PDB file of C-alpha atoms in Angstrom:
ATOM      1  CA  UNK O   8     -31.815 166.478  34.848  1.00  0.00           C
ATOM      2  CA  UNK O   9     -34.018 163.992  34.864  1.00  0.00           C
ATOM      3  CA  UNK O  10     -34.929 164.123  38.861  1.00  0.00           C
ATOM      4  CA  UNK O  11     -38.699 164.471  39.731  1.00  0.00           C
ATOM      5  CA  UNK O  12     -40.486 166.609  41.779  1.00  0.00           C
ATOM      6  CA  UNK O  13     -42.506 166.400  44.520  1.00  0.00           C
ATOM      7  CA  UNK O  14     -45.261 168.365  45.330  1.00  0.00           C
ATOM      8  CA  UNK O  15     -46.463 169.578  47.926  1.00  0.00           C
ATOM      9  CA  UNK O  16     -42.729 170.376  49.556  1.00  0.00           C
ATOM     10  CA  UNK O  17     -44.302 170.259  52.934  1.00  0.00           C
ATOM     11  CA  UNK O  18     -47.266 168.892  54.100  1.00  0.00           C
ATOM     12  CA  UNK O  19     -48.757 169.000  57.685  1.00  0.00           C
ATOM     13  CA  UNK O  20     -52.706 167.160  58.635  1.00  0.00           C
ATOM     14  CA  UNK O  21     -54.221 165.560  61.493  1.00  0.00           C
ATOM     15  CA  UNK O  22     -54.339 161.883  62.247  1.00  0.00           C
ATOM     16  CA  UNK O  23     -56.744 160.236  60.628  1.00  0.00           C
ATOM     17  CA  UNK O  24     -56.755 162.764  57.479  1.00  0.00           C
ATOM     18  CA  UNK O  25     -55.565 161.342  54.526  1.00  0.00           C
ATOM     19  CA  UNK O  26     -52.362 162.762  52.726  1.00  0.00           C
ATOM     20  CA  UNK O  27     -51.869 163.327  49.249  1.00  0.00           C
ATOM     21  CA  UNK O  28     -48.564 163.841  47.479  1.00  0.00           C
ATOM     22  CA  UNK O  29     -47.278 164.269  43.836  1.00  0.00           C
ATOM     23  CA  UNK O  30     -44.718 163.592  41.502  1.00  0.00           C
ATOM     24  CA  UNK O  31     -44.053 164.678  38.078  1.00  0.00           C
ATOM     25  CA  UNK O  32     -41.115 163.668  35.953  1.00  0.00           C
ATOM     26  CA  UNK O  33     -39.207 164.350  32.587  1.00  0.00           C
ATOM     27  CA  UNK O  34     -38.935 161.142  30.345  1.00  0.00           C
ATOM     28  CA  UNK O  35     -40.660 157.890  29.853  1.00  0.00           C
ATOM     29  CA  UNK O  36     -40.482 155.345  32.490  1.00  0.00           C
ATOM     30  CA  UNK O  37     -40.216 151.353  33.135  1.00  0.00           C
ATOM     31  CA  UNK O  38     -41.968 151.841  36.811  1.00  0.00           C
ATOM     32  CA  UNK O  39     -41.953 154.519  39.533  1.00  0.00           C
ATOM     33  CA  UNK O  40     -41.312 153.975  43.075  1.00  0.00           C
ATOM     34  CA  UNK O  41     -42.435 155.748  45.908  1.00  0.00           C
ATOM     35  CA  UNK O  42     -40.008 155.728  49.073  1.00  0.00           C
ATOM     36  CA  UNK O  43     -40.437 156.715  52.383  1.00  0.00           C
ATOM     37  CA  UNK O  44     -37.711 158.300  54.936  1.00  0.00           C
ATOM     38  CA  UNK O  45     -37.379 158.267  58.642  1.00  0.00           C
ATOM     39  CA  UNK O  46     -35.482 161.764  59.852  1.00  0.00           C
ATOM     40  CA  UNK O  47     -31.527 160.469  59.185  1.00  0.00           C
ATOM     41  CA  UNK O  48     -32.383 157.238  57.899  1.00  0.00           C
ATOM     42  CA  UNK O  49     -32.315 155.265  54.565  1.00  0.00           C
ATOM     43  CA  UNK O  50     -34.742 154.854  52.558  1.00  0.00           C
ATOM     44  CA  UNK O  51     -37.249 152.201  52.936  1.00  0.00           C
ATOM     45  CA  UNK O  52     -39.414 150.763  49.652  1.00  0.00           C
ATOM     46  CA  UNK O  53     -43.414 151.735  49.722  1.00  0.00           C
ATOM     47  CA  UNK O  54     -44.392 150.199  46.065  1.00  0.00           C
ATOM     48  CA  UNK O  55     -43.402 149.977  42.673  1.00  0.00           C
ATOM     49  CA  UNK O  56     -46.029 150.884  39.879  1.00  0.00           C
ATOM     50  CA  UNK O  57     -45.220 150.096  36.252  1.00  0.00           C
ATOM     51  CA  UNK O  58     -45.289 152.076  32.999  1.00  0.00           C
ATOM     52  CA  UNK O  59     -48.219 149.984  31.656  1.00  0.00           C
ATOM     53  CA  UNK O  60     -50.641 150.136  35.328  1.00  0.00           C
ATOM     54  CA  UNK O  61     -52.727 152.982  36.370  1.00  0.00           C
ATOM     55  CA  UNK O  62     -53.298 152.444  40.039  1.00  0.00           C
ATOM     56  CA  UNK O  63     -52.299 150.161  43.027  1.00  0.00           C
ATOM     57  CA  UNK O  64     -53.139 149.416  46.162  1.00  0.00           C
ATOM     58  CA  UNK O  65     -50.984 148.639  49.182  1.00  0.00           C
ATOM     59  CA  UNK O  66     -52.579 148.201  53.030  1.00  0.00           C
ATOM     60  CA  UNK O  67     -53.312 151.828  53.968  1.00  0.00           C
ATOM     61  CA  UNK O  68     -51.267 153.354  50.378  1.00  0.00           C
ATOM     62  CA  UNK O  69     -52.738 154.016  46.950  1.00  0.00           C
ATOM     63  CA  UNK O  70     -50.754 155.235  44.027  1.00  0.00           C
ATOM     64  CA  UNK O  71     -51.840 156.476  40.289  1.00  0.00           C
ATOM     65  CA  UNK O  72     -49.717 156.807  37.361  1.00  0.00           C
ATOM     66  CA  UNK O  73     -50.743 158.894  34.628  1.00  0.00           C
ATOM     67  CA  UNK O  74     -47.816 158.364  31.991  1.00  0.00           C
ATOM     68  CA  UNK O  75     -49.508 161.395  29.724  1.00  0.00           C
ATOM     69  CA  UNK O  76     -49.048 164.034  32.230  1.00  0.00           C
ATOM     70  CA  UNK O  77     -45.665 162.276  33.396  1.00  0.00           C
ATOM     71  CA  UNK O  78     -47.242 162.154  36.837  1.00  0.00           C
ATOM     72  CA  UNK O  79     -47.906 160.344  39.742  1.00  0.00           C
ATOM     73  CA  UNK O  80     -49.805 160.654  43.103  1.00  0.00           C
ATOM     74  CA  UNK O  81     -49.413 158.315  46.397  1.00  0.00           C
ATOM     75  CA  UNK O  82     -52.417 158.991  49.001  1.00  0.00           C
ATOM     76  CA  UNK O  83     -51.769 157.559  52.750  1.00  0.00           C
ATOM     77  CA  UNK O  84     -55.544 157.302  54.422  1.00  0.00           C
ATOM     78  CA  UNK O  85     -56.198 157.652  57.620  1.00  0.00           C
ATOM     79  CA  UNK O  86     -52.763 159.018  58.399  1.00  0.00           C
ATOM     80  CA  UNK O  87     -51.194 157.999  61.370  1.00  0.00           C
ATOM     81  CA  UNK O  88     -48.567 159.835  63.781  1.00  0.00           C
ATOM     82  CA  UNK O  89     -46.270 156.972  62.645  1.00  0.00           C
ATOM     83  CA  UNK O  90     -46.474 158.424  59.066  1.00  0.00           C
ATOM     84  CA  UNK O  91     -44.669 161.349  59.563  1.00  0.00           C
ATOM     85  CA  UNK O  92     -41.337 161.307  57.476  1.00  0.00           C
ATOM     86  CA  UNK O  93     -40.045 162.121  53.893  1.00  0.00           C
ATOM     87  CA  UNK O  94     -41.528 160.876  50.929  1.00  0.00           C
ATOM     88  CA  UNK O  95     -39.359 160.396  47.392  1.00  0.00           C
ATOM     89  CA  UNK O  96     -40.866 159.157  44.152  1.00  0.00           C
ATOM     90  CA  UNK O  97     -37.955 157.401  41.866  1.00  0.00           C
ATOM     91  CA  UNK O  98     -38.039 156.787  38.622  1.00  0.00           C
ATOM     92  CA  UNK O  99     -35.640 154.399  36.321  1.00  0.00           C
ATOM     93  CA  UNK O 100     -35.907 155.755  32.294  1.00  0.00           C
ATOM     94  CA  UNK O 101     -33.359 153.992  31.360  1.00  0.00           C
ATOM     95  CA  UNK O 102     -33.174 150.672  33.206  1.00  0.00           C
ATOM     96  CA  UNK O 103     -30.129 151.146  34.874  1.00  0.00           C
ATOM     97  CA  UNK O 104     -30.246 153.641  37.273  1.00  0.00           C
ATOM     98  CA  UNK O 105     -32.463 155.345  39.585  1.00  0.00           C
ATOM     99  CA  UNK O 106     -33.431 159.483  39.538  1.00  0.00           C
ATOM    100  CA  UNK O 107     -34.995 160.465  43.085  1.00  0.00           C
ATOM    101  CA  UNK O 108     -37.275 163.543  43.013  1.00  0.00           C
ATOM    102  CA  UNK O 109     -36.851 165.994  45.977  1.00  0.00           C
ATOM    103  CA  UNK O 110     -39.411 164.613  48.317  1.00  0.00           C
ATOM    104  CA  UNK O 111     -42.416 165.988  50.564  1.00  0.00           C
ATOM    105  CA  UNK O 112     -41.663 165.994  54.065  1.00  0.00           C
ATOM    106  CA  UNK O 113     -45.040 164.642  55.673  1.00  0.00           C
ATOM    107  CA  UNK O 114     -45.655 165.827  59.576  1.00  0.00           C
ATOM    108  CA  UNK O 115     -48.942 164.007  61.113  1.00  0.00           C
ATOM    109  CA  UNK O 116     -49.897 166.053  64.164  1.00  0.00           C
ATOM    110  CA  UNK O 117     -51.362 163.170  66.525  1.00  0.00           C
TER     111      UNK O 117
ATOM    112  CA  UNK G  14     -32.576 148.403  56.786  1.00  0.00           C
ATOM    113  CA  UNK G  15     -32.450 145.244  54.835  1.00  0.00           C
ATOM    114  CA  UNK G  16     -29.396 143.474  54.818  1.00  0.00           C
ATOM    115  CA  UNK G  17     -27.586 146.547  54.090  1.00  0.00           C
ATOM    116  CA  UNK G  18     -24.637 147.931  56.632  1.00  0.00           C
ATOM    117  CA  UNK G  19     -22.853 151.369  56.456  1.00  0.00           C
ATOM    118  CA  UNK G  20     -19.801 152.046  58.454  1.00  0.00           C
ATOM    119  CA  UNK G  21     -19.399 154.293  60.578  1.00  0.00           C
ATOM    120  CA  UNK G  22     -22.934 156.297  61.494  1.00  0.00           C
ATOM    121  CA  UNK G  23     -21.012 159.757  62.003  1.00  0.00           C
ATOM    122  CA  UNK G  24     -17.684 160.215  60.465  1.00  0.00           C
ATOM    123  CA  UNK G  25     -15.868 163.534  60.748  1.00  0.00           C
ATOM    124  CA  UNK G  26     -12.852 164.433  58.594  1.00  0.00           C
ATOM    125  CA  UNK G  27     -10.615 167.289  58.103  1.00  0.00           C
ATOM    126  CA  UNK G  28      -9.983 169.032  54.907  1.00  0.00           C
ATOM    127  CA  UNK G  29      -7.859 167.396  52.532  1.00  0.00           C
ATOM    128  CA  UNK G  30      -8.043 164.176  54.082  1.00  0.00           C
ATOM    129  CA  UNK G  31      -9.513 160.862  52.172  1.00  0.00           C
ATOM    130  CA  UNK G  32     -11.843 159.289  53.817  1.00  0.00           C
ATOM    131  CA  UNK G  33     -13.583 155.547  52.868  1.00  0.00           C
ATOM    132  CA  UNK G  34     -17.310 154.649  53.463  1.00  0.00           C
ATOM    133  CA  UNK G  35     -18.125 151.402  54.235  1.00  0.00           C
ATOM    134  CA  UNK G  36     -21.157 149.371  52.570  1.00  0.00           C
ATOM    135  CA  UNK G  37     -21.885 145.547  53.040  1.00  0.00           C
ATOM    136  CA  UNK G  38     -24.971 143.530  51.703  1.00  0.00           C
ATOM    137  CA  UNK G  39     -25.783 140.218  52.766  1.00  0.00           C
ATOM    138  CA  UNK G  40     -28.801 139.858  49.999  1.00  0.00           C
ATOM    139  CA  UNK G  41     -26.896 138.304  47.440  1.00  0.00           C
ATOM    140  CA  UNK G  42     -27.938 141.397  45.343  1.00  0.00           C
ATOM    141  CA  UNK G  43     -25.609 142.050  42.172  1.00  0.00           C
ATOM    142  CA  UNK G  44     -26.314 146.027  41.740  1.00  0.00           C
ATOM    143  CA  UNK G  45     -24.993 148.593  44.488  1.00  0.00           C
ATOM    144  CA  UNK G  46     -25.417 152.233  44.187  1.00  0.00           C
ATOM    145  CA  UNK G  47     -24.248 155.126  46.134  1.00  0.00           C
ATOM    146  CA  UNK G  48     -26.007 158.004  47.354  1.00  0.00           C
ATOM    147  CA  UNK G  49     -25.063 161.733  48.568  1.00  0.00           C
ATOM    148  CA  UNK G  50     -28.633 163.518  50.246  1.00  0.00           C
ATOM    149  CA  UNK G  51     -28.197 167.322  51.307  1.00  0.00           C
ATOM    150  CA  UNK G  52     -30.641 169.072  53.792  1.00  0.00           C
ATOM    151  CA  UNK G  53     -33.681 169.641  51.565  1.00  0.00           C
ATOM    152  CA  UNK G  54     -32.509 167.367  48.801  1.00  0.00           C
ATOM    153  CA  UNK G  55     -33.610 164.825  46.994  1.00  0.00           C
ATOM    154  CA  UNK G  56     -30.786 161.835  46.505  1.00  0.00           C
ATOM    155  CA  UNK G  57     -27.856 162.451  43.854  1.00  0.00           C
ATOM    156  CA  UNK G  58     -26.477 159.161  42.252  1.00  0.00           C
ATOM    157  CA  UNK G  59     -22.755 159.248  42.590  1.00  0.00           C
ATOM    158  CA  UNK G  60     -21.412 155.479  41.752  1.00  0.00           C
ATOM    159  CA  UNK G  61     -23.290 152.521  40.631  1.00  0.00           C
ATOM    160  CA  UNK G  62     -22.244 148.654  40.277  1.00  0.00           C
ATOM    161  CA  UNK G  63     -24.017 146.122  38.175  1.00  0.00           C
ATOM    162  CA  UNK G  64     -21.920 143.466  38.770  1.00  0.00           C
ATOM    163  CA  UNK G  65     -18.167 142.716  40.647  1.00  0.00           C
ATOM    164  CA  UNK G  66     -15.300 144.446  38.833  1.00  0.00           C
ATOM    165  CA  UNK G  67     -17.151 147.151  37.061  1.00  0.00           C
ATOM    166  CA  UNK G  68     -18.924 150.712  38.107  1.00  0.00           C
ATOM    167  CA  UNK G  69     -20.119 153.462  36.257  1.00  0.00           C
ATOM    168  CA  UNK G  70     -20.337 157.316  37.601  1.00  0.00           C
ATOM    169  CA  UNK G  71     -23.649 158.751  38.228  1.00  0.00           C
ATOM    170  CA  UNK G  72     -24.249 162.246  38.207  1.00  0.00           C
ATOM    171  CA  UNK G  73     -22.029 163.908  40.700  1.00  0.00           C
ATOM    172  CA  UNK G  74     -18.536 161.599  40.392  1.00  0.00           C
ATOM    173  CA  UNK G  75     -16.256 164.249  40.883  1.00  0.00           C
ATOM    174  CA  UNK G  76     -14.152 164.337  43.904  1.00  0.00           C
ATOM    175  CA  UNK G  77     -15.637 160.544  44.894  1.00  0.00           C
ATOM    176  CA  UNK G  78     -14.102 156.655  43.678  1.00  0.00           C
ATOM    177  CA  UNK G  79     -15.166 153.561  44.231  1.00  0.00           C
ATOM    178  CA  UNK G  80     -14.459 149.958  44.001  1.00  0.00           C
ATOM    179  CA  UNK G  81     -16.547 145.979  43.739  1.00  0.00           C
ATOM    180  CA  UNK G  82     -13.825 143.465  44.135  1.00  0.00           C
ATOM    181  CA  UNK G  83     -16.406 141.471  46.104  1.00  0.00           C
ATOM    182  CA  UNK G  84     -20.442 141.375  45.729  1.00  0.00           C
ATOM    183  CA  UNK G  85     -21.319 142.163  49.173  1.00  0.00           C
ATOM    184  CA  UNK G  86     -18.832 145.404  49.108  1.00  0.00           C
ATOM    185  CA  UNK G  87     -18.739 148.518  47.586  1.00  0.00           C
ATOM    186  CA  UNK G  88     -16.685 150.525  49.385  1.00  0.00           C
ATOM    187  CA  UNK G  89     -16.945 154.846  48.371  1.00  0.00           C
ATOM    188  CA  UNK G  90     -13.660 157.180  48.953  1.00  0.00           C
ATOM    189  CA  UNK G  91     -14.492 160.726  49.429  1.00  0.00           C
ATOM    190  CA  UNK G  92     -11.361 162.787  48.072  1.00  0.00           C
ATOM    191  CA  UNK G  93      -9.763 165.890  49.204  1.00  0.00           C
ATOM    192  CA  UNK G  94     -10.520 166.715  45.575  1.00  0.00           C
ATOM    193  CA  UNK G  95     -14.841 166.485  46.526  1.00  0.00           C
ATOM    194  CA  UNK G  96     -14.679 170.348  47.685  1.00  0.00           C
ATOM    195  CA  UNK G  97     -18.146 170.427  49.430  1.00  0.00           C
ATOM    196  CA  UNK G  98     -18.222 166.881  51.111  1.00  0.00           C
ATOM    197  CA  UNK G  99     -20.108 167.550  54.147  1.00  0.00           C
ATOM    198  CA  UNK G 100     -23.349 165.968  53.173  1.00  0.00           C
ATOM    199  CA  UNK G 101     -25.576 162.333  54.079  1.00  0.00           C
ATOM    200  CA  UNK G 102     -24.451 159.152  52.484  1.00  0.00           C
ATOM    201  CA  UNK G 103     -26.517 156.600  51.592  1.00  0.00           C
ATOM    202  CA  UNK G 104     -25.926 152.945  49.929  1.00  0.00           C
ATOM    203  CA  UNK G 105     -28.073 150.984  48.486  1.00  0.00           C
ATOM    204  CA  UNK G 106     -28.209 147.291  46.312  1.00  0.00           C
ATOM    205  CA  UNK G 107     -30.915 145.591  44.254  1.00  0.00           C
ATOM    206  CA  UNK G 108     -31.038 142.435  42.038  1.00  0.00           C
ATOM    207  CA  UNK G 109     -29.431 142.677  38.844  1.00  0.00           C
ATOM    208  CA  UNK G 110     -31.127 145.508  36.647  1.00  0.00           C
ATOM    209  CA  UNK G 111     -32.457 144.090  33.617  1.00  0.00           C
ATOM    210  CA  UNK G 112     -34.735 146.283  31.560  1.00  0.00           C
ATOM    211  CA  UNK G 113     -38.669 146.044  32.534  1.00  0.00           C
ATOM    212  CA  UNK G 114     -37.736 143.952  35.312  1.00  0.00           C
ATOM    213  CA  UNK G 115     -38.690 145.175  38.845  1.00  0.00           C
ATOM    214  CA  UNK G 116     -35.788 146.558  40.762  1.00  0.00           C
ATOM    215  CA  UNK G 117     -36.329 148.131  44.057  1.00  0.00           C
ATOM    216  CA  UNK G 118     -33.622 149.388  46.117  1.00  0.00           C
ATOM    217  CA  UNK G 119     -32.512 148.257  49.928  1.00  0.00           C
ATOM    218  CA  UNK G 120     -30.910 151.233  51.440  1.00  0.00           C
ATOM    219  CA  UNK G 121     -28.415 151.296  54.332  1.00  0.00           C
ATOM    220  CA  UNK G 122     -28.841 153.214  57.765  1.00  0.00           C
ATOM    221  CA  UNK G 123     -26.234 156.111  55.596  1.00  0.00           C
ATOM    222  CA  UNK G 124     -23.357 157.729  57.371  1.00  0.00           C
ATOM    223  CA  UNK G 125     -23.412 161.433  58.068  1.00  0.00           C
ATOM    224  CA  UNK G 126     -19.887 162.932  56.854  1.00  0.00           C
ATOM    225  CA  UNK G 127     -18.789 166.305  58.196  1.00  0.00           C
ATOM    226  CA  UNK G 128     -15.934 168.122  56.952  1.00  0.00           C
ATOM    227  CA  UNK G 129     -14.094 169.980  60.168  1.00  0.00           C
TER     228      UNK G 129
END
């Protein structure tokens, strides 16, 4: 398979802490994604990095790519109650389809 | 959700039945894809559509069919033949996939299927 993985599985903080969360993956990439899920929702688009950037920057959400260890992190700062939900990294090696790891499920204790 | 309808929320079926999930986009997107989540599961790609009249299977076909007669439906039929059905279905559409070009996915609200 060539799903990802999150990592941590489960991750709990306080509001205000930031939250870390990994991803590793099999094969060479175009871009990763990192999604985000509300409990019995869909999934909702955070931001796309490509095979060719390092890191990127969106509001409150910063993501690495390090396409040597086949890994990627996405920190949330100064978490928020509102935060709490699944997070999936995706990742499309061959253009035409997407493989979803198995998430981290995120709880922010207010 | 995006643009993106599923039909209906909760659907319950009994065994052996078919049963059709409904998915509509209104953003003009050419790919659909769809989606089966279990409890503590990442997503598993059953169908995907890159354009109207053609679908390929994703990982976990068996027991599932599909069909894109129009763009803006892509309509799944769980068989009697899919023997562990119960699970979270989610749809999903992005612009056409070209390679290197940037392709995120709209999902739909998903319907929860349960097998009685």
């Amino acid at each position: 398979s060539q799903q990802g993985e999150e990592d941590p599985q489960a991750l709990s903080i306080q509001e205000g802490e930031n939250a870390t969360m990994n991803c590793s993956y099999k094969t060479s990439i175009n871009n990763l994604q990192w999604y985000r899920q509300n409990s019995g929702r869909g999934l909702v688009h955070l931001i796309l990095i490509r095979s060719n950037e390092r890191e990127k920057h969106s509001g409150r959400l910063r993501v690495t790519l390090d396409t040597s260890k086949k890994s990627s992190s996405l920190l949330i700062t100064a978490s928020r109650a509102a935060d709490t939900a699944s997070y999936f990294c995706a990742t499309d090696p061959e253009g035409n389809q997407f493989y979803f790891g198995t998430g981290t499920s995120l709880t922010v204790i207010p | 959700d995006g643009g993106i309808t599923q039909s209906p929320k909760y659907l319950f079926r009994k065994e052996g039945q078919n049963v059709t999930l409904s998915c509509e986009q209104n953003l003009n997107h050419d790919a659909m894809y769809w989606y089966r989540q279990d409890p503590g599961q990442g997503l598993r790609l059953i169908y995907y559509s890159q354009i109207v009249n053609d679908f390929q299977k994703g990982d976990i076909a068996e027991g599932y069919s599909v069909s894109r007669e129009k763009k803006e439906s892509f309509p799944l039929t769980v068989t009697s033949a899919q023997k562990n059905p119960t699970a979270f279905y989610l749809c999903a559409s992005s612009i056409r996939v070209l390679r290197d070009s940037i392709n995120e996915q709209f999902f739909g609200p998903g319907t929860r299927l349960t097998v009685l």
